[in-house]
Coordinates of C-alpha atoms and ligand atoms in Angstrom, one line a residue:
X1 CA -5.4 12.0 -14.2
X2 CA -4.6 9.7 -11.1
X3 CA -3.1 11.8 -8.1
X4 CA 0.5 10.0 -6.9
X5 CA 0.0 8.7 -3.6
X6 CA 3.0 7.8 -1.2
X7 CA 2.4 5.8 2.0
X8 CA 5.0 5.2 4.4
X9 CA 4.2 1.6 5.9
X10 CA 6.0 1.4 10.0
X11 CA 5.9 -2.0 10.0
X12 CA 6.2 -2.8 13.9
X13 CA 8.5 -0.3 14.7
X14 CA 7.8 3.2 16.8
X15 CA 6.2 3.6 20.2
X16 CA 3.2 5.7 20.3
X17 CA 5.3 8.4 21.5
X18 CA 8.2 7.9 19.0
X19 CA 5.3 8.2 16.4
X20 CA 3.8 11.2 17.3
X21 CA 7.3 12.6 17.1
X22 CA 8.1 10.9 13.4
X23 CA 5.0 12.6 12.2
X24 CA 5.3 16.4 14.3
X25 CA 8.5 16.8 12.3
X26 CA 7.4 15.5 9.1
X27 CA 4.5 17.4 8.9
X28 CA 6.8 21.1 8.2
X29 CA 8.2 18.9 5.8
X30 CA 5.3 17.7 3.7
X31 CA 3.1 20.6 3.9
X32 CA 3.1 21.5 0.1
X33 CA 3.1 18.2 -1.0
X34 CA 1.1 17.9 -4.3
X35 CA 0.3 14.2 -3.9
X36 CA -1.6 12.2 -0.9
X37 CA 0.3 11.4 2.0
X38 CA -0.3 8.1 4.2
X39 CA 1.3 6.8 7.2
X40 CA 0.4 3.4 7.9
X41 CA 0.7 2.7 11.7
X42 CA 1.0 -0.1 14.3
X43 CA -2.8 0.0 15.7
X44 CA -1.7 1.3 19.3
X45 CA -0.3 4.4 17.9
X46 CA -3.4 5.4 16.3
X47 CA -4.7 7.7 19.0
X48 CA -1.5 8.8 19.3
X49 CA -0.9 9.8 15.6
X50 CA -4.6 11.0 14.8
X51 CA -3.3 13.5 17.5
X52 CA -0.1 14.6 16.5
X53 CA -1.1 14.9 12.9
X54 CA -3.8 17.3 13.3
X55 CA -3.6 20.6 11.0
X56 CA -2.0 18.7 8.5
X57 CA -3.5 16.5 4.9
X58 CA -1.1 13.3 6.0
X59 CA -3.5 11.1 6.1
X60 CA -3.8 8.0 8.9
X61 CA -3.5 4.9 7.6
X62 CA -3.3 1.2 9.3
X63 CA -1.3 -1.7 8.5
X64 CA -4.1 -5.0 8.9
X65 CA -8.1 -5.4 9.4
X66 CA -10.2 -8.5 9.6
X67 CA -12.6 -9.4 7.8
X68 CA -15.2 -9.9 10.2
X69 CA -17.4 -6.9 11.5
X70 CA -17.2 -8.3 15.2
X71 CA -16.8 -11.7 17.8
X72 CA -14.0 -14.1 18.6
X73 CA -11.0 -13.5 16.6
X74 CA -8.6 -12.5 19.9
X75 CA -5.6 -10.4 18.6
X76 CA -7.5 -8.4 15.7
X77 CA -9.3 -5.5 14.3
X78 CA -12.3 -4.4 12.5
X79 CA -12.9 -2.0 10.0
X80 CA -14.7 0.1 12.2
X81 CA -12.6 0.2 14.9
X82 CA -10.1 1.9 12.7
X83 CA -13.0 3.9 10.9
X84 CA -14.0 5.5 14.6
X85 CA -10.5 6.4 14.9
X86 CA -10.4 8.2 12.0
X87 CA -8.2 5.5 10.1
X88 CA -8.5 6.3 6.1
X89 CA -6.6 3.8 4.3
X90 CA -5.6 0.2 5.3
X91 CA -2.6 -1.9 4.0
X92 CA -4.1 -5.4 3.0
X93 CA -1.9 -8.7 2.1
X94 CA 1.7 -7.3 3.0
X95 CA 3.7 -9.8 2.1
X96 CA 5.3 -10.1 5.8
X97 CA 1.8 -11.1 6.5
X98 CA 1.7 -13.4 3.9
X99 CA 4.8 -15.3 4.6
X100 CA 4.5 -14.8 8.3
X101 CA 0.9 -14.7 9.3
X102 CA -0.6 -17.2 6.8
X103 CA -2.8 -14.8 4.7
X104 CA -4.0 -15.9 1.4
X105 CA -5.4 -14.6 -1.8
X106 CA -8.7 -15.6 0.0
X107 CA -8.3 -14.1 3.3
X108 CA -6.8 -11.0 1.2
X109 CA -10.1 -10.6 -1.0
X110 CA -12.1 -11.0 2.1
X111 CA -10.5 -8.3 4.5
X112 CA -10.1 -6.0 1.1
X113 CA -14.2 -6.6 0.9
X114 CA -14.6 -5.8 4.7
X115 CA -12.7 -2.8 4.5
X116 CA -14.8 -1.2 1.4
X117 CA -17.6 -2.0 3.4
X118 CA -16.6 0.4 6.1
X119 CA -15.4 3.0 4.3
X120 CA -11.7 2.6 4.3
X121 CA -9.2 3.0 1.3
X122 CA -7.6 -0.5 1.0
X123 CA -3.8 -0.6 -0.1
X124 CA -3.4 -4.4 -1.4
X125 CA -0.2 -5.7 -2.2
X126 CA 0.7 -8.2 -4.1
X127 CA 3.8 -8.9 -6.2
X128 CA 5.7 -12.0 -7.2
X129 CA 9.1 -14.1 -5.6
X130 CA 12.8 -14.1 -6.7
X131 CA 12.3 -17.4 -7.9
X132 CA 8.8 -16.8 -9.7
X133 CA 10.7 -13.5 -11.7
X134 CA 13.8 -15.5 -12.2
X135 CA 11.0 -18.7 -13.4
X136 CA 9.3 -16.4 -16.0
X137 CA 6.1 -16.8 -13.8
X138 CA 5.5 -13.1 -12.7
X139 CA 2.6 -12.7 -14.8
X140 CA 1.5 -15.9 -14.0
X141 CA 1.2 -15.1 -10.4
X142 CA 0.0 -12.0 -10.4
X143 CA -3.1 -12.9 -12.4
X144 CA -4.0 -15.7 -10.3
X145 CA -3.9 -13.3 -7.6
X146 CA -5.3 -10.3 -9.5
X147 CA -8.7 -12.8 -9.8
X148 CA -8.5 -13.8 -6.2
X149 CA -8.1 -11.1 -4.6
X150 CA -10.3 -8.3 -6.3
X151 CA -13.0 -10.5 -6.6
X152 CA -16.7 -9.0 -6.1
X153 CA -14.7 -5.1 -6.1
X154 CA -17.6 -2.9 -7.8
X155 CA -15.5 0.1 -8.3
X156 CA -11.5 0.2 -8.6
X157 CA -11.3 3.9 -8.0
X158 CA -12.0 3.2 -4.3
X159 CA -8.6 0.8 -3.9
X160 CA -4.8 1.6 -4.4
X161 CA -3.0 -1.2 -5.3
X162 CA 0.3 -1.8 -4.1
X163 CA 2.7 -4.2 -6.6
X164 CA 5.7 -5.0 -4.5
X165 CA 8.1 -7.5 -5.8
X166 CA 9.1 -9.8 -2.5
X167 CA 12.6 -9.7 -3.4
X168 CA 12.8 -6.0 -3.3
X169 CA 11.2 -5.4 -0.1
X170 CA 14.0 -4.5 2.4
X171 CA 16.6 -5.8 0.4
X172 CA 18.2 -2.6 -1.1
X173 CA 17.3 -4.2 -4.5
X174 CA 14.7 -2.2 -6.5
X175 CA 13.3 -3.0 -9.6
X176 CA 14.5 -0.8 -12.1
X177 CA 12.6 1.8 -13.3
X178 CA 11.5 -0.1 -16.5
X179 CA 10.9 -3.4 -14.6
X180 CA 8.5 -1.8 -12.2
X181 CA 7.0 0.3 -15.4
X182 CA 6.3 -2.5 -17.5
X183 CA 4.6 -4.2 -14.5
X184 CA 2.4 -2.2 -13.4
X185 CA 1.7 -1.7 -16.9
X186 CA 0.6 -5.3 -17.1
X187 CA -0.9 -5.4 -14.0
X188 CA -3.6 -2.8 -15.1
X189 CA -4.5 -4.1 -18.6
X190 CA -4.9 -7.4 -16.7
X191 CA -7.4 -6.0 -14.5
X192 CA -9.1 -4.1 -17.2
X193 CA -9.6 -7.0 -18.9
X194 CA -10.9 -9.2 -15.9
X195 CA -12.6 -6.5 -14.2
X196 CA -14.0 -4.5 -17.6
X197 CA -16.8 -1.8 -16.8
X198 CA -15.6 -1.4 -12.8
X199 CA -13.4 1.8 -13.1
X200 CA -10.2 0.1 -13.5
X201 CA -8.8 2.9 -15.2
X202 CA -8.8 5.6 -12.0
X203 CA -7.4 3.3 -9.7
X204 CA -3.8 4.1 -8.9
X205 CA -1.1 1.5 -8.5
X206 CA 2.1 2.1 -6.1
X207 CA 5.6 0.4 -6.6
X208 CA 7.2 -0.7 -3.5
X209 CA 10.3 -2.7 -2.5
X210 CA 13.0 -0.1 -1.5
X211 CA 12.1 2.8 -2.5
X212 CA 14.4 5.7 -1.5
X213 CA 15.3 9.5 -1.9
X214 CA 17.8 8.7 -4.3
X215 CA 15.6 6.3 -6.8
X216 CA 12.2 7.7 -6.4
X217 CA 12.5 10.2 -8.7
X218 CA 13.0 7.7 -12.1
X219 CA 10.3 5.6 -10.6
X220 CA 7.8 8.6 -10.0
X221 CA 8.6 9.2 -13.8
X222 CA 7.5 6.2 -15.1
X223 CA 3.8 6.8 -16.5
X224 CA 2.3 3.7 -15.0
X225 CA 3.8 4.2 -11.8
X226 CA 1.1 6.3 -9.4
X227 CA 3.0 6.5 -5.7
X228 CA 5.2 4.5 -3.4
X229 CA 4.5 2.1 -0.5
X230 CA 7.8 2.9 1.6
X231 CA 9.0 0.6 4.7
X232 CA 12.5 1.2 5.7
X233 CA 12.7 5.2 4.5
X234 CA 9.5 6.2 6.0
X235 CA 11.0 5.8 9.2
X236 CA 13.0 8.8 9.1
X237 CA 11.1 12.4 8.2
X238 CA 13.8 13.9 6.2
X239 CA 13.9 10.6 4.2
X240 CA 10.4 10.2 3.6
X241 CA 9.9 13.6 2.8
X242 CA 12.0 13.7 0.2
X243 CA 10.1 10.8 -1.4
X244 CA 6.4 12.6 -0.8
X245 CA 8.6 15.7 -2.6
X246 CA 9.5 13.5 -5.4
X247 CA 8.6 16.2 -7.9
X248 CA 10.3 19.7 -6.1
Ligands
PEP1 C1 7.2 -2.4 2.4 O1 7.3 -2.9 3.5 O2 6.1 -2.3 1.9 C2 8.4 -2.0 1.7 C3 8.3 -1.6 0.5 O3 9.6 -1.9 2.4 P1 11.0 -1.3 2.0 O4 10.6 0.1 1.4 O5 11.8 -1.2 3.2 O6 11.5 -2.2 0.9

């Protein structure tokens, strides 16, 4: 079966310092977890982190790469500059970066590519507006950008996928357990289908868009639902702890 995985996404908040400090009390908190824990970082607390979260299975995680191995592209990162650092998993296509750093399904597909390449676990996100749910277009949207995307992905096992609804992201508004079921439900027969014969079926699929203590137990219930992507409760340890302990 698929082992949950929750990942707590910083965003740009926490210091280096105030990181290291996030994760020494969390670890106490987390060690008998029975699924794989991520913390996705701002890149200037990596060394930082990698430190702090020695002796413990939390696993390093960052939140951006490009797609290029090196050269002019002022500002960014490359897969092996997190890969050096011990950096295991990389959020691709937030949508923060999508509305606010012009990434596309294209530039998505080719940083997810770059990422396999080195090594690293990508976490992609992709999930639809308020107006394309309230339009009837979710599907719609999320197969365009199930093709874009994943395309030229030889084997699914090696991604997460992370389906966040925009208009549950920081908001306070989840989707309901059966919304984000029936979702994520589609979202893997889709990709069966356009990716048949690529090990689909191992590759696990978080829900994210304000998940908390309180509601992360329904939503860890659902069958289709394998982990979290968490922004505004990973921030605190007792509150992300209590998500990665979803099933104590
Ligand atoms: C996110 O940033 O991926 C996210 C899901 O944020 P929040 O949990 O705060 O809605």
């Amino acid at each position: 079966m698929r082992k949950p995985i929750i990942a707590g996404n910083w965003k740009m908040n926490n210091t280096a310092s105030e990181g290291a400090a996030l994760v020494s009390a969390l670890k106490p908190l987390v060690k008998d977890a029975k699924c794989d824990v991520v913390v996705c970082v701002p890149a200037i607390d990596i060394p930082a982190v990698k430190k702090a979260l020695r002796g413990s299975k939390i696993k390093l995680g960052a939140q951006n790469v490009h797609y290029a191995e090196k050269g002019a592209f002022t500002g960014e990162i490359s897969a092996d500059m997190l890969k050096e650092y011990g950096v295991q998993y990389v959020i691709i296509g937030h949508s923060e970066r999508r509305q606010y750093f012009g990434e596309t399904d294209e530039t998505v597909n080719k940083r997810t590519l770059a990422a396999l390449a080195a090594g690293l676990t990508p976490i992609v996100c992709i999930g639809e507006s308020l107006e394309e749910r309230e339009g009837g277009l979710t599907e719609k949207v999320l197969s365009a950008q199930i093709e874009k995307d994943f395309a030229g992905i030889d084997d699914f096992s090696k991604i997460v996928v992370a389906y966040e609804p925009i208009w549950a992201i920081g908001t306070g508004r989840t989707a309901t357990d059966e919304q984000a079921n029936e979702t994520i439900g589609f979202i893997r027969k889709r990709m069966k289908k356009v990716y048949a014969g690529k090990r689909v079926g191992k590759m696990r699929i978080q829900y994210g868009g304000s998940m908390n203590a309180k509601n992360c137990k329904g939503l860890m219930a659902q069958p289709e639902i394998d982990g979290g992507l968490i922004g505004g409760a990973s921030l605190k340890a007792a509150d992300f702890a209590a998500i990665v302990n979803f099933d104590k």
